Amino acid sequence: MSFSVLSPTRNLDGVSGFFQVVFLLSLFLVLFKAVQFYLRRQWLLKTLQNFPSTPSHWLWGHQLKLVEDKELQQILTWVEKFPSACSQWLSGSCARVLLYDPDYVKVILGRSDPKASGVYRFIAPWIGYGLLLLNGKKWFQHRRMLTPAFHYDILKPYVRIMADSVNTMLDRWEKLDDQDHPLEIFHYISSMTLDTIMKCAFSYQGGVQLDKMFSDGRLSHRACQIAHEHTDGVIKMRKTQLQNEEELEKVKKKRRLDFLDILLFAKTEDGNSLSDEDLRAEVDTFMFEGHDTTASGISWIFYALATHPEHQQRCREEVQSILGDGTSVTWDHLDQMPYTTMCIKEALRLYPPVPGVSRELNTPVTFPDGRSLPKGVSVAISIYGLHHNPSLWPNPKVFDPSRFAPDSSRHSHAFLPFSGGARNCIGKQFAMNELKVAVALTLLRFELLPDPNRIPVPMLRLVLKSKEGIYLRLKKLR
């Protein structure tokens, strides 16, 4: 008696054989990963033996001890316990060296190591590969092309735009029904800095802050999507215009070239223009770095001044002596605010907008004390740790603007709110101008008061923010 090829028994045997193959392949893959994990961990343990740290879990590293709102506190513990640097285990087979000593930092920032991809890969789909994420020759090429966009002559007219955006925000605050009620300021400030960027980058004529989506003071993700869609539309329109000789001459004669104008006219060494993809990446990078980080800086500066009223009042008197009770601020005014600038810098020390940057070593490195690291190791420069290092800043948690008095001295790499070295923030002057404009105009119109019931807790993110927002009471001045 013969069996049909479709018999259940034969089909079951076939299925069983298939699952056996899958099981064996899965077992092989697990064993391969286990061996890979073990070898990588052993290499890291040997490599990082001269960079001790607190005990870590063999599988989860230090993650079990890093509660979401306690990460920065853990870094400060390491800064005090382990001089110059320590190892940080992100998992059982992934670790990096955390640096917070200016001599160590200077060595790394003086090299050309690429950005550590793991930290930044999450924002690549959003902003593309512009100056923030590029490495190597293409980064150098773009950096040189973009540098003219941040020349003083280009930045000067932006001050008026910044002032208009800040005053729009302050007008909104004045119209609030109850000014004694604590206000979450970060989202208002974010929409204000986005408004500024849109106008400086594209000569955008709309009012980002007055759009309905901002009616409740929140900067939604949709706003960023709109900005990116706007980028594509404006690039296409501008490129079409520049193909017309008459329009091209009009653009060249414009009183103020915006950021996009400068990018469109920029040329590489071989005479080529930036591709549409590169144009969008650079504009989106400028928008991301120019509005989110600046919004963080302004928000924390306001909080620092609110919690130190004596310094706030001294800044206000300085601003009043320069601007009177008016709201007009010019480029020349920005260098006439020494004490206000000292307070801004001290707030940036306490609350650096970008708390850390990462690199992946492409060649071995030896630090001043003789310790070394091989190629392939990731290092993270903790700007927050550096700014709170008690060996550099006595009583580092105390707000003391005198640290930045004109006659003060410090290590060249002890204060890095805009990073340092060749890859420092290309827009640092733009950002400092906006910080000064925002502080000056706000202090003319409001007294900033803290909310004792909601003390902001800084959180370690790509940009320094507070866990539950930053709440202040705004008292309108006569």
Short mmCIF file of C-alpha atoms in Angstrom, two decimals:
data_model
loop_
_atom_site.label_atom_id
_atom_site.label_comp_id
_atom_site.label_asym_id
_atom_site.label_seq_id
_atom_site.Cartn_x
_atom_site.Cartn_y
_atom_site.Cartn_z
CA MET A 1 0.00 0.00 0.00
CA SER A 2 1.52 3.35 -1.01
CA PHE A 3 1.07 6.83 0.57
CA SER A 4 0.03 9.94 -1.29
CA VAL A 5 2.57 12.75 -1.55
CA LEU A 6 -0.05 14.89 0.15
CA SER A 7 -0.33 12.63 3.19
CA PRO A 8 -0.45 14.43 6.59
CA THR A 9 2.43 12.38 7.96
CA ARG A 10 4.83 13.44 5.23
CA ASN A 11 3.73 17.10 5.58
CA LEU A 12 4.35 16.98 9.33
CA ASP A 13 7.79 15.53 8.76
CA GLY A 14 8.56 18.40 6.38
CA VAL A 15 7.36 21.03 8.83
CA SER A 16 9.32 19.39 11.61
CA GLY A 17 12.47 19.42 9.52
CA PHE A 18 11.98 23.10 8.69
CA PHE A 19 11.66 24.04 12.36
CA GLN A 20 14.74 22.01 13.19
CA VAL A 21 16.72 24.00 10.63
CA VAL A 22 15.31 27.29 11.99
CA PHE A 23 16.16 26.21 15.55
CA LEU A 24 19.74 25.29 14.62
CA LEU A 25 20.24 28.53 12.75
CA SER A 26 18.80 30.51 15.66
CA LEU A 27 21.02 28.64 18.11
CA PHE A 28 24.07 29.33 15.94
CA LEU A 29 23.13 33.04 15.75
CA VAL A 30 22.69 33.25 19.53
CA LEU A 31 26.03 31.55 20.12
CA PHE A 32 27.70 33.83 17.58
CA LYS A 33 26.25 36.92 19.26
CA ALA A 34 27.25 35.61 22.68
CA VAL A 35 30.84 35.10 21.54
CA GLN A 36 30.82 38.51 19.87
CA PHE A 37 29.45 40.08 23.07
CA TYR A 38 32.11 38.33 25.21
CA LEU A 39 35.03 39.29 22.97
CA ARG A 40 33.89 42.90 22.68
CA ARG A 41 33.38 43.16 26.43
CA GLN A 42 36.79 41.67 27.19
CA TRP A 43 38.45 44.07 24.76
CA LEU A 44 36.70 47.04 26.35
CA LEU A 45 37.55 45.91 29.89
CA LYS A 46 41.22 45.74 28.95
CA THR A 47 41.14 48.96 26.93
CA LEU A 48 39.40 51.00 29.63
CA GLN A 49 41.21 49.61 32.67
CA ASN A 50 43.01 52.94 33.16
CA PHE A 51 39.69 54.81 33.18
CA PRO A 52 37.88 53.46 36.25
CA SER A 53 34.27 54.17 37.12
CA THR A 54 31.59 53.04 39.55
CA PRO A 55 30.56 49.33 39.35
CA SER A 56 28.30 48.46 36.43
CA HIS A 57 26.03 45.53 35.53
CA TRP A 58 27.58 42.94 33.19
CA LEU A 59 24.65 43.25 30.76
CA TRP A 60 22.98 46.63 31.36
CA GLY A 61 26.08 48.65 32.20
CA HIS A 62 25.34 51.81 34.16
CA GLN A 63 21.84 52.15 32.75
CA LEU A 64 20.13 50.58 35.78
CA LYS A 65 21.58 53.32 37.97
CA LEU A 66 20.82 56.21 35.63
CA VAL A 67 17.30 57.24 36.55
CA GLU A 68 15.90 59.58 33.89
CA ASP A 69 16.17 62.78 35.92
CA LYS A 70 19.35 61.78 37.78
CA GLU A 71 21.76 61.34 34.86
CA LEU A 72 23.39 64.73 35.31
CA GLN A 73 23.77 64.14 39.03
CA GLN A 74 25.55 60.88 38.27
CA ILE A 75 27.93 62.70 35.95
CA LEU A 76 28.74 65.21 38.70
CA THR A 77 29.47 62.29 41.05
CA TRP A 78 31.93 60.87 38.52
CA VAL A 79 33.51 64.31 38.00
CA GLU A 80 34.27 64.60 41.71
CA LYS A 81 35.40 60.99 42.17
CA PHE A 82 37.44 60.28 39.04
CA PRO A 83 39.87 63.01 37.93
CA SER A 84 39.79 64.09 34.30
CA ALA A 85 37.83 61.15 32.84
CA CYS A 86 36.03 57.89 33.55
CA SER A 87 34.43 55.04 31.64
CA GLN A 88 30.67 54.88 31.15
CA TRP A 89 29.07 51.56 30.23
CA LEU A 90 26.00 51.99 28.05
CA SER A 91 25.49 48.21 28.03
CA GLY A 92 27.57 45.12 28.72
CA SER A 93 29.45 45.42 25.44
CA CYS A 94 29.17 49.13 24.71
CA ALA A 95 31.16 51.73 26.61
CA ARG A 96 32.68 55.14 26.11
CA VAL A 97 35.10 57.39 27.95
CA LEU A 98 33.57 60.48 29.52
CA LEU A 99 35.84 63.56 29.50
CA TYR A 100 35.45 66.65 31.69
CA ASP A 101 39.00 67.96 32.04
CA PRO A 102 40.01 70.91 29.82
CA ASP A 103 43.38 69.40 28.87
CA TYR A 104 41.71 66.16 27.81
CA VAL A 105 38.97 68.05 25.98
CA LYS A 106 41.51 70.22 24.17
CA VAL A 107 43.26 67.14 22.81
CA ILE A 108 40.05 65.65 21.39
CA LEU A 109 38.69 68.90 19.95
CA GLY A 110 42.05 69.53 18.30
CA ARG A 111 41.70 66.33 16.26
CA SER A 112 39.53 65.43 13.27
CA ASP A 113 37.70 62.42 14.68
CA PRO A 114 34.18 61.92 13.29
CA LYS A 115 31.03 62.38 15.32
CA ALA A 116 29.99 59.19 17.13
CA SER A 117 27.16 57.92 14.92
CA GLY A 118 25.14 56.27 17.68
CA VAL A 119 24.32 59.54 19.42
CA TYR A 120 23.28 61.50 16.35
CA ARG A 121 21.63 58.89 14.10
CA PHE A 122 18.19 59.67 15.53
CA ILE A 123 18.15 63.22 14.16
CA ALA A 124 19.64 62.44 10.74
CA PRO A 125 16.24 61.70 9.13
CA TRP A 126 15.01 65.06 10.37
CA ILE A 127 17.84 67.48 9.60
CA GLY A 128 19.85 65.50 7.04
CA TYR A 129 23.62 65.57 6.76
CA GLY A 130 24.59 69.19 7.18
CA LEU A 131 27.47 70.65 9.20
CA LEU A 132 26.29 69.03 12.45
CA LEU A 133 26.49 65.45 11.13
CA LEU A 134 28.96 65.61 8.25
CA ASN A 135 32.54 64.37 8.64
CA GLY A 136 35.78 64.47 6.71
CA LYS A 137 36.36 66.32 3.46
CA LYS A 138 32.70 67.12 2.82
CA TRP A 139 32.35 68.69 6.26
CA PHE A 140 35.44 70.85 5.66
CA GLN A 141 34.12 71.87 2.25
CA HIS A 142 30.70 72.87 3.63
CA ARG A 143 32.22 74.65 6.61
CA ARG A 144 34.32 76.84 4.35
CA MET A 145 31.36 77.57 2.09
CA LEU A 146 29.10 78.52 5.00
CA THR A 147 31.54 80.67 6.96
CA PRO A 148 30.72 83.85 4.95
CA ALA A 149 27.07 83.45 6.01
CA PHE A 150 28.11 84.33 9.56
CA HIS A 151 30.28 87.35 8.80
CA TYR A 152 29.58 90.40 10.94
CA ASP A 153 28.19 92.32 7.96
CA ILE A 154 25.61 89.57 7.45
CA LEU A 155 24.76 89.28 11.14
CA LYS A 156 24.24 93.00 11.81
CA PRO A 157 20.81 93.33 10.13
CA TYR A 158 19.62 90.20 11.94
CA VAL A 159 19.60 92.11 15.25
CA ARG A 160 16.54 94.06 14.14
CA ILE A 161 14.77 90.82 13.18
CA MET A 162 15.63 89.30 16.55
CA ALA A 163 14.28 92.35 18.35
CA ASP A 164 11.01 92.21 16.41
CA SER A 165 10.53 88.53 17.24
CA VAL A 166 11.31 89.06 20.93
CA ASN A 167 8.92 92.00 21.14
CA THR A 168 6.18 89.91 19.54
CA MET A 169 6.67 87.33 22.28
CA LEU A 170 6.65 89.99 24.99
CA ASP A 171 3.48 91.51 23.53
CA ARG A 172 1.83 88.11 23.84
CA TRP A 173 2.96 87.85 27.46
CA GLU A 174 1.51 91.28 28.23
CA LYS A 175 -1.88 90.19 26.91
CA LEU A 176 -2.13 87.19 29.23
CA ASP A 177 -5.10 87.41 31.59
CA ASP A 178 -3.18 86.66 34.77
CA GLN A 179 0.47 87.60 34.79
CA ASP A 180 0.90 86.44 38.37
CA HIS A 181 0.09 82.90 37.30
CA PRO A 182 3.29 80.90 36.56
CA LEU A 183 3.92 80.53 32.84
CA GLU A 184 5.78 77.71 31.10
CA ILE A 185 8.20 79.84 29.11
CA PHE A 186 10.16 77.32 27.03
CA HIS A 187 7.49 76.77 24.39
CA TYR A 188 6.90 80.51 23.94
CA ILE A 189 10.62 81.05 23.57
CA SER A 190 10.91 78.14 21.12
CA SER A 191 8.29 79.65 18.83
CA MET A 192 10.05 83.00 19.09
CA THR A 193 13.46 81.58 18.12
CA LEU A 194 11.87 79.59 15.28
CA ASP A 195 10.23 82.82 14.09
CA THR A 196 13.66 84.48 14.07
CA ILE A 197 15.30 81.64 12.17
CA MET A 198 12.57 81.52 9.54
CA LYS A 199 13.00 85.23 8.86
CA CYS A 200 16.80 85.16 8.87
CA ALA A 201 17.08 81.99 6.79
CA PHE A 202 14.35 82.66 4.21
CA SER A 203 13.23 86.27 4.68
CA TYR A 204 9.97 84.61 5.75
CA GLN A 205 7.20 87.21 6.02
CA GLY A 206 4.71 85.23 8.10
CA GLY A 207 4.28 85.29 11.84
CA VAL A 208 5.22 81.90 13.27
CA GLN A 209 4.40 83.03 16.81
CA LEU A 210 0.94 84.23 15.84
CA ASP A 211 -0.15 81.08 14.02
CA LYS A 212 -3.11 79.33 15.60
CA MET A 213 -1.03 76.30 16.38
CA PHE A 214 0.82 78.44 18.90
CA SER A 215 -2.29 79.90 20.50
CA ASP A 216 -1.67 77.88 23.65
CA GLY A 217 2.02 78.65 23.74
CA ARG A 218 3.13 75.21 22.57
CA LEU A 219 5.64 74.53 19.79
CA SER A 220 4.28 71.37 18.22
CA HIS A 221 6.07 68.84 16.09
CA ARG A 222 3.80 69.91 13.24
CA ALA A 223 5.47 73.32 13.30
CA CYS A 224 8.81 71.71 12.47
CA GLN A 225 7.21 69.72 9.66
CA ILE A 226 5.79 72.92 8.21
CA ALA A 227 9.21 74.54 8.42
CA HIS A 228 10.82 71.64 6.54
CA GLU A 229 8.14 71.67 3.85
CA HIS A 230 8.71 75.41 3.57
CA THR A 231 12.43 74.75 3.06
CA ASP A 232 11.81 72.62 -0.04
CA GLY A 233 9.36 75.13 -1.50
CA VAL A 234 11.60 78.14 -0.97
CA ILE A 235 14.70 76.39 -2.37
CA LYS A 236 12.81 75.43 -5.52
CA MET A 237 11.38 78.94 -5.93
CA ARG A 238 14.70 80.70 -5.33
CA LYS A 239 16.59 78.47 -7.76
CA THR A 240 13.98 79.19 -10.42
CA GLN A 241 14.30 82.92 -9.80
CA LEU A 242 18.08 82.85 -10.11
CA GLN A 243 17.82 81.36 -13.60
CA ASN A 244 16.31 84.68 -14.67
CA GLU A 245 19.02 87.30 -15.22
CA GLU A 246 16.81 90.17 -14.12
CA GLU A 247 15.80 88.41 -10.89
CA LEU A 248 19.41 87.43 -10.29
CA GLU A 249 20.50 91.06 -10.37
CA LYS A 250 17.71 92.01 -7.98
CA VAL A 251 18.86 89.40 -5.48
CA LYS A 252 22.47 90.56 -5.72
CA LYS A 253 21.36 94.13 -5.01
CA LYS A 254 19.25 93.18 -1.98
CA ARG A 255 20.09 95.22 1.08
CA ARG A 256 20.25 92.06 3.15
CA LEU A 257 21.05 88.60 1.83
CA ASP A 258 19.45 85.88 3.90
CA PHE A 259 21.04 82.55 4.79
CA LEU A 260 19.53 80.77 1.78
CA ASP A 261 20.74 83.47 -0.64
CA ILE A 262 24.28 82.92 0.56
CA LEU A 263 24.00 79.13 0.25
CA LEU A 264 22.66 79.40 -3.29
CA PHE A 265 25.58 81.61 -4.37
CA ALA A 266 28.20 79.47 -2.58
CA LYS A 267 30.57 77.41 -4.72
CA THR A 268 32.84 74.46 -3.98
CA GLU A 269 36.52 74.47 -4.95
CA ASP A 270 35.65 72.92 -8.30
CA GLY A 271 33.00 75.55 -8.99
CA ASN A 272 29.94 73.45 -8.24
CA SER A 273 26.90 74.61 -6.28
CA LEU A 274 25.32 72.70 -3.41
CA SER A 275 22.81 70.04 -4.40
CA ASP A 276 19.16 70.44 -3.37
CA GLU A 277 19.73 67.71 -0.77
CA ASP A 278 22.74 69.50 0.68
CA LEU A 279 20.92 72.84 0.62
CA ARG A 280 18.00 71.44 2.58
CA ALA A 281 20.31 69.69 5.05
CA GLU A 282 22.23 72.89 5.79
CA VAL A 283 19.09 75.01 6.14
CA ASP A 284 17.39 72.41 8.35
CA THR A 285 20.56 72.11 10.45
CA PHE A 286 20.68 75.90 10.84
CA MET A 287 17.03 75.87 11.89
CA PHE A 288 17.49 73.02 14.37
CA GLU A 289 20.67 74.33 15.96
CA GLY A 290 19.57 77.93 15.73
CA HIS A 291 16.17 77.66 17.37
CA ASP A 292 16.12 74.71 19.75
CA THR A 293 19.51 75.26 21.37
CA THR A 294 18.98 79.03 21.55
CA ALA A 295 15.54 78.53 23.09
CA SER A 296 17.13 76.30 25.73
CA GLY A 297 19.81 78.91 26.45
CA ILE A 298 17.34 81.80 26.79
CA SER A 299 14.96 79.78 28.99
CA TRP A 300 17.67 78.77 31.44
CA ILE A 301 19.14 82.28 31.49
CA PHE A 302 15.70 83.65 32.43
CA TYR A 303 15.43 81.02 35.17
CA ALA A 304 18.90 81.88 36.53
CA LEU A 305 18.03 85.59 36.63
CA ALA A 306 14.64 84.89 38.22
CA THR A 307 16.31 82.98 41.06
CA HIS A 308 18.97 85.68 41.54
CA PRO A 309 17.02 88.97 41.66
CA GLU A 310 20.01 91.08 42.68
CA HIS A 311 21.84 90.15 39.48
CA GLN A 312 18.64 90.55 37.44
CA GLN A 313 18.18 94.09 38.73
CA ARG A 314 21.79 95.03 38.01
CA CYS A 315 21.37 93.77 34.44
CA ARG A 316 18.12 95.72 34.09
CA GLU A 317 19.78 98.95 35.23
CA GLU A 318 22.61 98.39 32.77
CA VAL A 319 20.18 97.82 29.90
CA GLN A 320 18.11 100.86 30.88
CA SER A 321 21.23 103.01 30.87
CA ILE A 322 21.85 101.97 27.26
CA LEU A 323 18.36 101.67 25.79
CA GLY A 324 16.33 103.87 28.13
CA ASP A 325 12.76 102.65 28.26
CA GLY A 326 12.66 102.03 24.50
CA THR A 327 12.65 98.71 22.74
CA SER A 328 15.06 99.53 19.93
CA VAL A 329 18.30 97.59 20.13
CA THR A 330 21.10 97.70 17.58
CA TRP A 331 24.30 95.82 16.85
CA ASP A 332 26.38 98.51 18.57
CA HIS A 333 24.36 98.17 21.78
CA LEU A 334 25.33 94.50 22.18
CA ASP A 335 28.91 95.27 23.17
CA GLN A 336 27.80 97.83 25.78
CA MET A 337 26.34 95.28 28.22
CA PRO A 338 29.34 93.85 30.09
CA TYR A 339 27.50 92.80 33.26
CA THR A 340 24.54 91.36 31.36
CA THR A 341 27.01 89.41 29.22
CA MET A 342 28.71 88.10 32.37
CA CYS A 343 25.36 86.86 33.69
CA ILE A 344 24.51 85.24 30.36
CA LYS A 345 27.82 83.38 30.32
CA GLU A 346 27.44 82.23 33.93
CA ALA A 347 23.96 80.89 33.12
CA LEU A 348 25.42 79.08 30.08
CA ARG A 349 28.05 77.58 32.35
CA LEU A 350 25.42 76.26 34.76
CA TYR A 351 23.01 75.22 32.00
CA PRO A 352 24.91 74.56 28.75
CA PRO A 353 22.33 74.23 25.93
CA VAL A 354 24.23 71.28 24.45
CA PRO A 355 25.37 69.25 27.49
CA GLY A 356 27.76 67.00 25.60
CA VAL A 357 29.32 66.04 22.25
CA SER A 358 30.72 62.68 21.14
CA ARG A 359 33.53 61.49 18.89
CA GLU A 360 34.74 58.12 17.64
CA LEU A 361 38.51 57.88 17.57
CA ASN A 362 39.85 57.23 14.08
CA THR A 363 43.44 57.01 15.36
CA PRO A 364 44.91 56.24 18.81
CA VAL A 365 45.22 59.12 21.27
CA THR A 366 47.45 59.81 24.26
CA PHE A 367 46.37 62.33 26.88
CA PRO A 368 48.65 64.71 28.80
CA ASP A 369 48.88 62.41 31.84
CA GLY A 370 50.03 59.47 29.70
CA ARG A 371 46.78 57.53 29.57
CA SER A 372 45.85 56.44 26.06
CA LEU A 373 43.00 55.01 24.01
CA PRO A 374 43.09 53.00 20.77
CA LYS A 375 41.27 53.59 17.51
CA GLY A 376 37.58 52.70 17.56
CA VAL A 377 36.79 53.85 21.11
CA SER A 378 34.03 56.41 21.58
CA VAL A 379 34.65 59.43 23.77
CA ALA A 380 32.03 61.83 25.08
CA ILE A 381 32.95 65.35 26.12
CA SER A 382 30.63 66.18 28.99
CA ILE A 383 30.27 69.94 28.68
CA TYR A 384 27.93 69.83 31.67
CA GLY A 385 30.58 67.98 33.70
CA LEU A 386 33.31 70.33 32.49
CA HIS A 387 31.27 73.38 33.52
CA HIS A 388 30.64 71.89 36.97
CA ASN A 389 34.14 70.58 37.57
CA PRO A 390 35.11 71.89 41.05
CA SER A 391 38.80 71.86 40.14
CA LEU A 392 38.03 74.53 37.53
CA TRP A 393 35.06 76.33 39.08
CA PRO A 394 35.07 76.68 42.90
CA ASN A 395 31.56 76.17 44.28
CA PRO A 396 30.37 75.16 40.79
CA LYS A 397 26.65 75.13 41.65
CA VAL A 398 26.71 78.78 42.76
CA PHE A 399 25.60 81.45 40.27
CA ASP A 400 28.55 83.85 40.26
CA PRO A 401 28.85 86.18 37.22
CA SER A 402 32.18 87.52 38.48
CA ARG A 403 33.77 84.36 37.08
CA PHE A 404 33.46 86.09 33.69
CA ALA A 405 34.66 89.54 34.68
CA PRO A 406 36.87 91.13 32.00
CA ASP A 407 40.02 90.64 34.11
CA SER A 408 39.29 86.97 34.93
CA SER A 409 41.41 84.15 33.51
CA ARG A 410 40.66 80.49 32.84
CA HIS A 411 41.76 77.55 30.72
CA SER A 412 40.93 78.00 27.03
CA HIS A 413 38.77 74.85 27.14
CA ALA A 414 37.11 75.26 30.54
CA PHE A 415 34.04 77.05 29.16
CA LEU A 416 32.54 75.59 26.00
CA PRO A 417 28.85 76.49 25.59
CA PHE A 418 29.38 76.38 21.82
CA SER A 419 31.87 73.48 21.81
CA GLY A 420 35.40 74.26 20.60
CA GLY A 421 38.11 73.50 18.08
CA ALA A 422 37.51 73.37 14.33
CA ARG A 423 34.00 71.95 14.84
CA ASN A 424 32.80 74.67 17.18
CA CYS A 425 29.35 76.12 16.56
CA ILE A 426 29.56 78.18 13.39
CA GLY A 427 26.58 80.23 14.56
CA LYS A 428 27.87 81.10 18.03
CA GLN A 429 27.93 84.85 17.33
CA PHE A 430 24.39 84.68 15.94
CA ALA A 431 23.30 82.82 19.09
CA MET A 432 25.02 85.20 21.51
CA ASN A 433 23.43 88.16 19.76
CA GLU A 434 19.99 86.61 20.13
CA LEU A 435 20.59 85.81 23.80
CA LYS A 436 21.57 89.41 24.50
CA VAL A 437 18.62 90.85 22.59
CA ALA A 438 16.16 88.55 24.36
CA VAL A 439 17.53 89.30 27.84
CA ALA A 440 17.78 93.07 27.28
CA LEU A 441 14.28 93.57 25.89
CA THR A 442 12.64 91.22 28.39
CA LEU A 443 14.21 92.92 31.41
CA LEU A 444 12.93 96.28 30.18
CA ARG A 445 9.34 95.05 30.31
CA PHE A 446 9.15 92.30 32.94
CA GLU A 447 10.47 91.27 36.30
CA LEU A 448 11.19 87.54 36.25
CA LEU A 449 10.14 85.62 39.38
CA PRO A 450 10.55 81.89 40.10
CA ASP A 451 7.74 79.47 40.83
CA PRO A 452 8.73 77.86 44.16
CA ASN A 453 6.30 75.01 43.57
CA ARG A 454 7.84 73.96 40.25
CA ILE A 455 11.61 73.96 40.30
CA PRO A 456 12.95 72.88 36.89
CA VAL A 457 15.04 69.71 36.75
CA PRO A 458 17.65 69.72 33.95
CA MET A 459 17.59 66.56 31.84
CA LEU A 460 20.41 65.08 29.79
CA ARG A 461 19.22 65.22 26.19
CA LEU A 462 20.76 66.37 22.92
CA VAL A 463 19.58 69.82 24.02
CA LEU A 464 19.31 70.64 27.75
CA LYS A 465 15.67 70.84 28.79
CA SER A 466 13.67 70.54 31.97
CA LYS A 467 11.68 67.45 32.91
CA GLU A 468 8.44 69.34 33.58
CA GLY A 469 9.17 72.58 31.74
CA ILE A 470 10.44 75.92 33.05
CA TYR A 471 7.81 77.95 34.92
CA LEU A 472 8.26 81.60 35.85
CA ARG A 473 6.01 84.40 37.05
CA LEU A 474 6.16 87.50 34.90
CA LYS A 475 5.55 90.82 36.58
CA LYS A 476 4.96 93.66 34.14
CA LEU A 477 7.06 96.74 34.86
CA ARG A 478 5.61 100.21 34.72
#
